Short mmCIF file of C-alpha atoms in Angstrom, two decimals:
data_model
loop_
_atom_site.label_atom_id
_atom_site.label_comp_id
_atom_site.label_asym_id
_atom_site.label_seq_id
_atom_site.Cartn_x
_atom_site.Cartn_y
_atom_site.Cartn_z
CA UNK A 6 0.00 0.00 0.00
CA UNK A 7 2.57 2.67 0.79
CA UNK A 8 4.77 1.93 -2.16
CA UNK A 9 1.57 2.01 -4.40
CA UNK A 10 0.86 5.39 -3.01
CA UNK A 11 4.87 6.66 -3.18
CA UNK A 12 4.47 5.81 -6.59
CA UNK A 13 2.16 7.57 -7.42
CA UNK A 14 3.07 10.51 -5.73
CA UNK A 15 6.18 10.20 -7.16
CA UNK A 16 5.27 12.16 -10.72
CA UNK A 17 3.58 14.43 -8.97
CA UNK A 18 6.33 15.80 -7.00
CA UNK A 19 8.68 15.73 -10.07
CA UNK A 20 6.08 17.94 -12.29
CA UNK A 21 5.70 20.34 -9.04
CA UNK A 22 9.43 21.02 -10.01
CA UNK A 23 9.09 21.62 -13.51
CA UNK A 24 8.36 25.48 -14.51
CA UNK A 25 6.26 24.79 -17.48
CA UNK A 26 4.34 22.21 -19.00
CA UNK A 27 4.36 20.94 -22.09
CA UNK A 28 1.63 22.58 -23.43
CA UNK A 29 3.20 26.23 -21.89
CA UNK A 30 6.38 25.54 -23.85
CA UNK A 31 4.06 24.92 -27.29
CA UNK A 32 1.78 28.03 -26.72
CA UNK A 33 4.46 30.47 -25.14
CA UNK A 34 4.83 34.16 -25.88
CA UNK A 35 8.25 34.36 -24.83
CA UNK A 36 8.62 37.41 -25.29
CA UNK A 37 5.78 37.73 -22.51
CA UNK A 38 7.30 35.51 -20.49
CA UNK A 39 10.62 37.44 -20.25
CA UNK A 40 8.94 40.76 -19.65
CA UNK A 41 6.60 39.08 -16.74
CA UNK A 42 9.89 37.85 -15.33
CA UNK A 43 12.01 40.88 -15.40
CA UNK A 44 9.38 42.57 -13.48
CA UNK A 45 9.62 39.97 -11.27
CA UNK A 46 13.47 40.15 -10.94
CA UNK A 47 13.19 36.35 -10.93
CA UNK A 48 17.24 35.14 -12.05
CA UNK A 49 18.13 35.48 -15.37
CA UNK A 50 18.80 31.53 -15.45
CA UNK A 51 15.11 30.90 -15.06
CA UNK A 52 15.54 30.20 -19.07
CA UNK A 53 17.54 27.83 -19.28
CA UNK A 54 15.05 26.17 -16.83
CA UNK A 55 12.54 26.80 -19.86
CA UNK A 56 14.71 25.73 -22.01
CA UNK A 57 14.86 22.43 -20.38
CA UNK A 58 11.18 21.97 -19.80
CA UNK A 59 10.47 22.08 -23.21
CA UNK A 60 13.08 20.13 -25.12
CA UNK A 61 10.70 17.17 -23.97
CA UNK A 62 7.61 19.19 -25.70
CA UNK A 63 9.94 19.36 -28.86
CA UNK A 64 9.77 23.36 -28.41
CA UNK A 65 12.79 25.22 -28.58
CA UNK A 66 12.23 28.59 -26.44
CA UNK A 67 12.74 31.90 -28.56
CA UNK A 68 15.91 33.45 -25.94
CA UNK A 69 16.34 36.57 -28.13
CA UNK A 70 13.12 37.32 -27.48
CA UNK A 71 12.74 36.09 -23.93
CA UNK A 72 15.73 38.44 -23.17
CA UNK A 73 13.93 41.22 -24.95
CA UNK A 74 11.12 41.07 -22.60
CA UNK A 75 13.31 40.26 -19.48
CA UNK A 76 14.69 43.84 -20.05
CA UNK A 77 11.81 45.64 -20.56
CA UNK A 78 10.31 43.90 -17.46
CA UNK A 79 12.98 45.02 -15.48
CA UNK A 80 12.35 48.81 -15.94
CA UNK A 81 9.31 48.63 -13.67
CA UNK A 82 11.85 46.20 -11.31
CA UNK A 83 14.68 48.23 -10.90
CA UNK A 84 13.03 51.36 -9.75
CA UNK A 85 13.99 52.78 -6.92
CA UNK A 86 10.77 52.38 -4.47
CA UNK A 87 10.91 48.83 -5.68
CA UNK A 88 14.30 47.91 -4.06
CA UNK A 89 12.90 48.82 -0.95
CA UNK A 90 9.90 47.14 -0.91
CA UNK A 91 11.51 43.79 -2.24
CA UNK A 92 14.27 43.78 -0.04
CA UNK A 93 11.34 44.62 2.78
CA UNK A 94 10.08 41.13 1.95
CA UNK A 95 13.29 39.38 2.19
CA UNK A 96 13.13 38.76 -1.49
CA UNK A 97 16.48 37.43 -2.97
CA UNK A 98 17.79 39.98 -5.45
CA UNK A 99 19.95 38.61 -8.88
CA UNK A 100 21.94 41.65 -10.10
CA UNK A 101 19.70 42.38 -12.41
CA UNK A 102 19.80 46.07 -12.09
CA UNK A 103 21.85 48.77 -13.03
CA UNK A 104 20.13 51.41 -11.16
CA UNK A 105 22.59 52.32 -7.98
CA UNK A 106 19.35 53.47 -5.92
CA UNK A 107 17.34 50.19 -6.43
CA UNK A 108 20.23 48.78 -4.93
CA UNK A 109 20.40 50.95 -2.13
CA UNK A 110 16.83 50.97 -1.22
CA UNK A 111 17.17 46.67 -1.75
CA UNK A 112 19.85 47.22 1.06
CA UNK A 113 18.12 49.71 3.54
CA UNK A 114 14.72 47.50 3.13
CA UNK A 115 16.58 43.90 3.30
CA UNK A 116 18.12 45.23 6.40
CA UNK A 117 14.78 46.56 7.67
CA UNK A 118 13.70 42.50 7.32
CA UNK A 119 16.09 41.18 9.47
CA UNK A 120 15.12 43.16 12.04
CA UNK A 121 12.09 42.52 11.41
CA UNK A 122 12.67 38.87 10.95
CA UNK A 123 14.52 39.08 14.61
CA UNK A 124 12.23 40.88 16.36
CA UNK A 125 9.71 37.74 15.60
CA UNK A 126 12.30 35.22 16.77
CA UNK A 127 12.95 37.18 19.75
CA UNK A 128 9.13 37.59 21.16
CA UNK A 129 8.52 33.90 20.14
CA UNK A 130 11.22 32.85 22.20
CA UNK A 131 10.26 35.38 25.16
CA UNK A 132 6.58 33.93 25.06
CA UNK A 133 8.26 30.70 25.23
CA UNK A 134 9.96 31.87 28.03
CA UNK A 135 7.15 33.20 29.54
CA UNK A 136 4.91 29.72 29.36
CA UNK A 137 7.70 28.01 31.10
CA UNK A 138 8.09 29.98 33.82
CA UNK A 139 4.67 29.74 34.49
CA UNK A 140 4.86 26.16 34.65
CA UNK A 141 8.27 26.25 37.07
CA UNK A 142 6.47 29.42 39.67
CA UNK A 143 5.90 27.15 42.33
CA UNK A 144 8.44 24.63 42.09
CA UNK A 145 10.84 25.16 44.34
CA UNK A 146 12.95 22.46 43.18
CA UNK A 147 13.80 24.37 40.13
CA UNK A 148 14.66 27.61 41.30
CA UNK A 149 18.28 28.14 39.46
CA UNK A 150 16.23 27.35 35.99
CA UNK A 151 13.65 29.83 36.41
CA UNK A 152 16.88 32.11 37.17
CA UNK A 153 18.59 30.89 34.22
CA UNK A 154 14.74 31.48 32.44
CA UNK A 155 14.92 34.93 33.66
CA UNK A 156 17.93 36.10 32.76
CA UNK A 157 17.49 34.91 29.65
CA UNK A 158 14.16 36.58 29.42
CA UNK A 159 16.25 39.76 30.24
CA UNK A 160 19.09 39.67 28.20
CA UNK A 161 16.05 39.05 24.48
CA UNK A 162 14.27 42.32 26.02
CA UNK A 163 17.85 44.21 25.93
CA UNK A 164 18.17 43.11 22.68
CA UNK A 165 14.48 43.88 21.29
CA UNK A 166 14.78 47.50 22.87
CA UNK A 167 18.13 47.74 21.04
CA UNK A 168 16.68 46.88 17.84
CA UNK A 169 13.44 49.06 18.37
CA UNK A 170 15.07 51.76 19.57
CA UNK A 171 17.60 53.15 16.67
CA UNK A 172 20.74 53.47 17.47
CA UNK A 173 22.32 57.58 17.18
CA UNK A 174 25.70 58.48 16.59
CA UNK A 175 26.79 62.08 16.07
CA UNK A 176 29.74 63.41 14.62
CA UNK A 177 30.26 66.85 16.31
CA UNK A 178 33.19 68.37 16.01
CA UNK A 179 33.91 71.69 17.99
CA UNK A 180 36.53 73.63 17.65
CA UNK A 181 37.90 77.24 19.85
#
């Protein structure tokens, strides 16, 4: 019974990996495709992927114009708000850009993630924290790990506050 059934999951989980079907490679506007994935900053190798997928169709995707599209698509990617807002999602980015302030908006918002991203680790683990001190408040027999608990619980709020709280440095110079 459970080979029968790995079997038969077994093309389905190969075709999950495949980017386009058969019938995608024979009706393609590659072209369209390019342009849908330059605005998606998705990585330029995503066609040889294609190209891949549909040798087994017998289609031979059109590059010259995939690549046509990619670039055009990328205009709307590579603006400036965009970089922040993908890097904000923790999107990977593929050097696909030549514009220096996508980049530096990818940064600032990528950076603005892992905080982010942090932050979330850091009250999960506190609300872990929390639940099993509540479990250990009248045990007496574990006293040194609710201390080791609390500390703990301590030293995550230090380090939330630091990340909340921004960080200034100023250069002041005086002279007389």
């Amino acid at each position: 019974m459970k080979k029968t059934l790995l079997l038969l999951l077994i093309p389905m989980i190969l075709s999950a990996c495949s980017s386009m079907s058969p019938e995608e490679c024979r009706s393609a506007n590659w072209q369209q495709i390019g342009y849908l994935d330059g605005q998606n900053g998705v990585n330029p190798t995503v066609i040889s992927d294609y190209v891949k997928d549909c040798r087994d169709a017998g289609v031979y995707p059109d590059q010259e114009m995939w690549q046509r599209g990619f670039e055009q698509g990328t205009v709307l990617y590579c603006s400036a708000d965009n970089g922040y807002r993908v890097g904000k999602q923790g999107r990977e980015y593929y050097g696909v850009c030549n514009n220096e302030r996508f980049l530096e908006n990818y940064q600032k918002g990528y950076q603005d993630y892992l905080v982010q991203k942090r932050l979330n680790e850091i009250n999960k683990e506190i609300s872990d924290i929390d639940t099993q001190l509540r479990i250990l408040k009248n045990d007496n027999e574990n006293k040194q790990q609710r201390k080791t608990l609390e500390s703990r619980r301590k030293e995550l709020i230090r380090e939330r506050t630091s990340l909340i709280v921004p960080t200034r440095s100023y250069n002041l110079k005086f002279s007389f």
